Amino acid sequence: MENSLVLVKPDGVQRGLTGEIISRMERKGLKIVGMKMLQMDEALARRHYAIHEGKAFFDDLVSFIISGPIVAIVFQGKNAVEIVRQIVGATDPAKADAGTIRGDFGVDIGHNLVHGSDSLDNASNEVDLFFSREEILAYKRDLDRWVY
Ligand code: IDP
Ligand code: MG
């Protein structure tokens, strides 16, 4: 089973889309194994987006992601990383397919509502940035025999 880090970004929280975003992934069959609301500080934002340091949009990205509360969720499941990316949609909401979160709710690349880990390695690092080991819960769901 894979873990993926999902963030409902400040625009998603402000627009009242937290439940909708979580619900789409939960209904797909992914299991929530960690969840918290927080406001990122600049140090955490710079570490989370370190791969984009030096790009033209980096400073705007950091100030946006720390501009309000976010909700961080760890979703677990078979192929969770790829499945989350499919549900999230393309980076630019203007190009994202209808039926994806960004395609259905966004119009601007700087306000694309949600983050999803883009690889297994990055997922593992990102989960560790936001959650301690004790905050990730191992439990069984009875419904998993109907999902898998
Ligand atoms: P992703 O969120 O789809 O993985 P990344 O390429 O990792 O996209 O970029 C991280 C975030 O940086 C995006 O979600 C978006 O908010 C922002 N971003 C990416 N490219 C641009 C851009 O060209 N202009 C403004 N913001 C951008
Ligand atoms: Mg990314």
Short mmCIF file of C-alpha atoms and ligand atoms in Angstrom, two decimals:
data_model
loop_
_atom_site.label_atom_id
_atom_site.label_comp_id
_atom_site.label_asym_id
_atom_site.label_seq_id
_atom_site.Cartn_x
_atom_site.Cartn_y
_atom_site.Cartn_z
CA MET A 1 0.00 0.00 0.00
CA GLU A 2 1.21 3.52 -0.82
CA ASN A 3 0.79 6.75 1.14
CA SER A 4 0.27 10.13 -0.57
CA LEU A 5 0.31 13.57 1.03
CA VAL A 6 -2.64 15.75 0.10
CA LEU A 7 -2.93 19.40 1.11
CA VAL A 8 -6.14 21.38 0.82
CA LYS A 9 -4.47 24.70 0.05
CA PRO A 10 -5.59 28.03 1.60
CA ASP A 11 -7.94 28.74 -1.33
CA GLY A 12 -9.62 25.35 -0.91
CA VAL A 13 -10.19 25.99 2.81
CA GLN A 14 -11.41 29.56 2.22
CA ARG A 15 -13.82 28.46 -0.51
CA GLY A 16 -15.37 25.78 1.68
CA LEU A 17 -14.11 22.96 -0.52
CA THR A 18 -12.26 20.99 2.17
CA GLY A 19 -15.02 18.41 2.53
CA GLU A 20 -15.53 18.10 -1.24
CA ILE A 21 -11.81 17.53 -1.84
CA ILE A 22 -11.43 14.95 0.93
CA SER A 23 -14.69 13.29 -0.05
CA ARG A 24 -13.63 12.69 -3.65
CA MET A 25 -10.58 10.76 -2.49
CA GLU A 26 -12.38 8.95 0.28
CA ARG A 27 -15.20 7.84 -2.04
CA LYS A 28 -12.62 6.54 -4.51
CA GLY A 29 -11.63 4.02 -1.84
CA LEU A 30 -8.52 5.67 -0.42
CA LYS A 31 -8.13 5.45 3.35
CA ILE A 32 -7.36 8.44 5.59
CA VAL A 33 -4.46 7.47 7.88
CA GLY A 34 -3.50 10.98 9.06
CA MET A 35 -5.17 14.38 9.05
CA LYS A 36 -4.61 17.82 10.60
CA MET A 37 -5.36 21.51 10.08
CA LEU A 38 -2.45 23.91 10.34
CA GLN A 39 -1.01 27.11 8.98
CA MET A 40 2.37 26.49 7.35
CA ASP A 41 5.26 28.79 8.26
CA GLU A 42 7.80 29.99 5.72
CA ALA A 43 10.41 27.40 6.71
CA LEU A 44 8.02 24.49 6.17
CA ALA A 45 6.75 26.00 2.90
CA ARG A 46 10.29 26.39 1.56
CA ARG A 47 11.13 22.79 2.47
CA HIS A 48 7.91 21.40 1.01
CA TYR A 49 8.45 23.29 -2.27
CA ALA A 50 12.29 23.10 -2.25
CA ILE A 51 12.27 21.50 -5.71
CA HIS A 52 10.83 24.76 -7.13
CA GLU A 53 13.37 27.08 -5.50
CA GLY A 54 14.78 29.54 -8.06
CA LYS A 55 11.71 29.39 -10.33
CA ALA A 56 9.92 32.65 -11.16
CA PHE A 57 6.78 31.66 -9.22
CA PHE A 58 8.58 30.36 -6.10
CA ASP A 59 8.16 33.43 -3.86
CA ASP A 60 4.48 33.83 -4.79
CA LEU A 61 3.93 30.12 -4.18
CA VAL A 62 5.47 30.29 -0.71
CA SER A 63 3.56 33.41 0.32
CA PHE A 64 0.33 31.93 -0.97
CA ILE A 65 0.68 28.58 0.79
CA ILE A 66 1.38 30.30 4.15
CA SER A 67 -1.41 32.87 3.70
CA GLY A 68 -4.06 30.89 5.57
CA PRO A 69 -4.91 27.55 7.17
CA ILE A 70 -4.54 24.34 5.19
CA VAL A 71 -5.68 20.78 5.81
CA ALA A 72 -3.06 18.04 5.45
CA ILE A 73 -4.22 14.49 4.85
CA VAL A 74 -2.35 11.24 4.28
CA PHE A 75 -4.30 8.95 1.98
CA GLN A 76 -3.35 5.29 1.82
CA GLY A 77 -4.19 2.72 -0.80
CA LYS A 78 -3.00 0.62 -3.70
CA ASN A 79 -1.43 3.05 -6.23
CA ALA A 80 -2.47 5.94 -3.95
CA VAL A 81 0.10 8.35 -5.43
CA GLU A 82 -1.08 7.96 -9.02
CA ILE A 83 -4.76 7.84 -8.07
CA VAL A 84 -4.51 11.09 -6.07
CA ARG A 85 -2.82 12.83 -9.01
CA GLN A 86 -5.64 11.70 -11.30
CA ILE A 87 -8.30 12.99 -8.93
CA VAL A 88 -6.42 16.31 -8.48
CA GLY A 89 -5.90 16.93 -12.21
CA ALA A 90 -3.35 18.93 -14.19
CA THR A 91 -1.38 21.71 -12.45
CA ASP A 92 -3.11 24.48 -14.43
CA PRO A 93 -6.86 24.39 -13.70
CA ALA A 94 -7.49 26.00 -17.10
CA LYS A 95 -6.08 22.86 -18.72
CA ALA A 96 -7.24 20.28 -16.19
CA ASP A 97 -9.91 17.84 -17.34
CA ALA A 98 -13.47 18.31 -16.17
CA GLY A 99 -14.13 15.74 -13.48
CA THR A 100 -10.87 16.50 -11.69
CA ILE A 101 -10.78 18.79 -8.64
CA ARG A 102 -8.76 21.47 -10.41
CA GLY A 103 -10.79 21.11 -13.60
CA ASP A 104 -14.08 21.44 -11.76
CA PHE A 105 -13.27 24.17 -9.23
CA GLY A 106 -10.28 26.24 -10.39
CA VAL A 107 -9.36 28.76 -13.09
CA ASP A 108 -5.87 29.97 -12.10
CA ILE A 109 -2.56 28.08 -11.77
CA GLY A 110 -1.68 29.98 -8.61
CA HIS A 111 -4.99 29.03 -7.01
CA ASN A 112 -5.29 25.34 -7.82
CA LEU A 113 -6.83 24.29 -4.52
CA VAL A 114 -4.95 21.12 -3.70
CA HIS A 115 -1.55 19.46 -3.54
CA GLY A 116 -0.89 15.77 -4.19
CA SER A 117 2.50 14.04 -4.02
CA ASP A 118 3.94 13.38 -7.47
CA SER A 119 6.02 10.25 -6.75
CA LEU A 120 6.46 7.55 -4.13
CA ASP A 121 9.78 9.03 -2.95
CA ASN A 122 8.39 12.55 -2.65
CA ALA A 123 5.26 11.22 -0.93
CA SER A 124 7.35 9.58 1.76
CA ASN A 125 9.42 12.74 2.34
CA GLU A 126 6.34 14.98 2.32
CA VAL A 127 4.44 12.80 4.80
CA ASP A 128 7.46 13.00 7.13
CA LEU A 129 7.51 16.81 6.80
CA PHE A 130 3.95 17.15 8.06
CA PHE A 131 3.38 14.14 10.32
CA SER A 132 5.24 12.34 13.08
CA ARG A 133 5.20 8.52 13.05
CA GLU A 134 2.60 8.46 15.86
CA GLU A 135 0.22 10.64 13.85
CA ILE A 136 -0.08 8.02 11.09
CA LEU A 137 -2.61 5.43 12.20
CA ALA A 138 -2.64 1.80 11.13
CA TYR A 139 -6.16 0.37 11.20
CA LYS A 140 -8.37 -1.95 9.23
CA ARG A 141 -11.61 -0.98 7.51
CA ASP A 142 -14.28 -3.61 7.07
CA LEU A 143 -15.17 -2.05 3.71
CA ASP A 144 -11.71 -2.76 2.26
CA ARG A 145 -12.80 -6.28 1.27
CA TRP A 146 -15.28 -4.53 -1.05
CA VAL A 147 -12.67 -2.05 -2.37
CA TYR A 148 -9.97 -4.68 -3.00
P1 IDP B 1 1.65 20.20 -8.95
O1 IDP B 1 1.02 20.92 -7.77
O2 IDP B 1 0.63 19.85 -9.99
O3 IDP B 1 2.51 19.04 -8.55
P2 IDP B 1 4.11 21.64 -9.44
O4 IDP B 1 4.76 21.74 -10.80
O5 IDP B 1 4.75 20.75 -8.45
O6 IDP B 1 2.59 21.28 -9.68
O7 IDP B 1 4.04 23.13 -8.87
C1 IDP B 1 3.73 23.35 -7.50
C2 IDP B 1 2.72 24.46 -7.42
O8 IDP B 1 3.32 25.67 -7.88
C3 IDP B 1 1.50 24.27 -8.32
O9 IDP B 1 0.50 23.50 -7.70
C4 IDP B 1 1.05 25.70 -8.55
O10 IDP B 1 0.26 26.17 -7.46
C5 IDP B 1 2.36 26.45 -8.55
N1 IDP B 1 2.84 26.67 -9.93
C6 IDP B 1 3.40 25.75 -10.76
N2 IDP B 1 3.72 26.29 -11.94
C7 IDP B 1 3.36 27.59 -11.86
C8 IDP B 1 3.43 28.69 -12.78
O11 IDP B 1 3.90 28.57 -13.91
N3 IDP B 1 2.96 29.90 -12.32
C9 IDP B 1 2.43 30.06 -11.08
N4 IDP B 1 2.34 29.05 -10.19
C10 IDP B 1 2.80 27.83 -10.57
MG MG B 2 4.27 18.99 -7.47
#
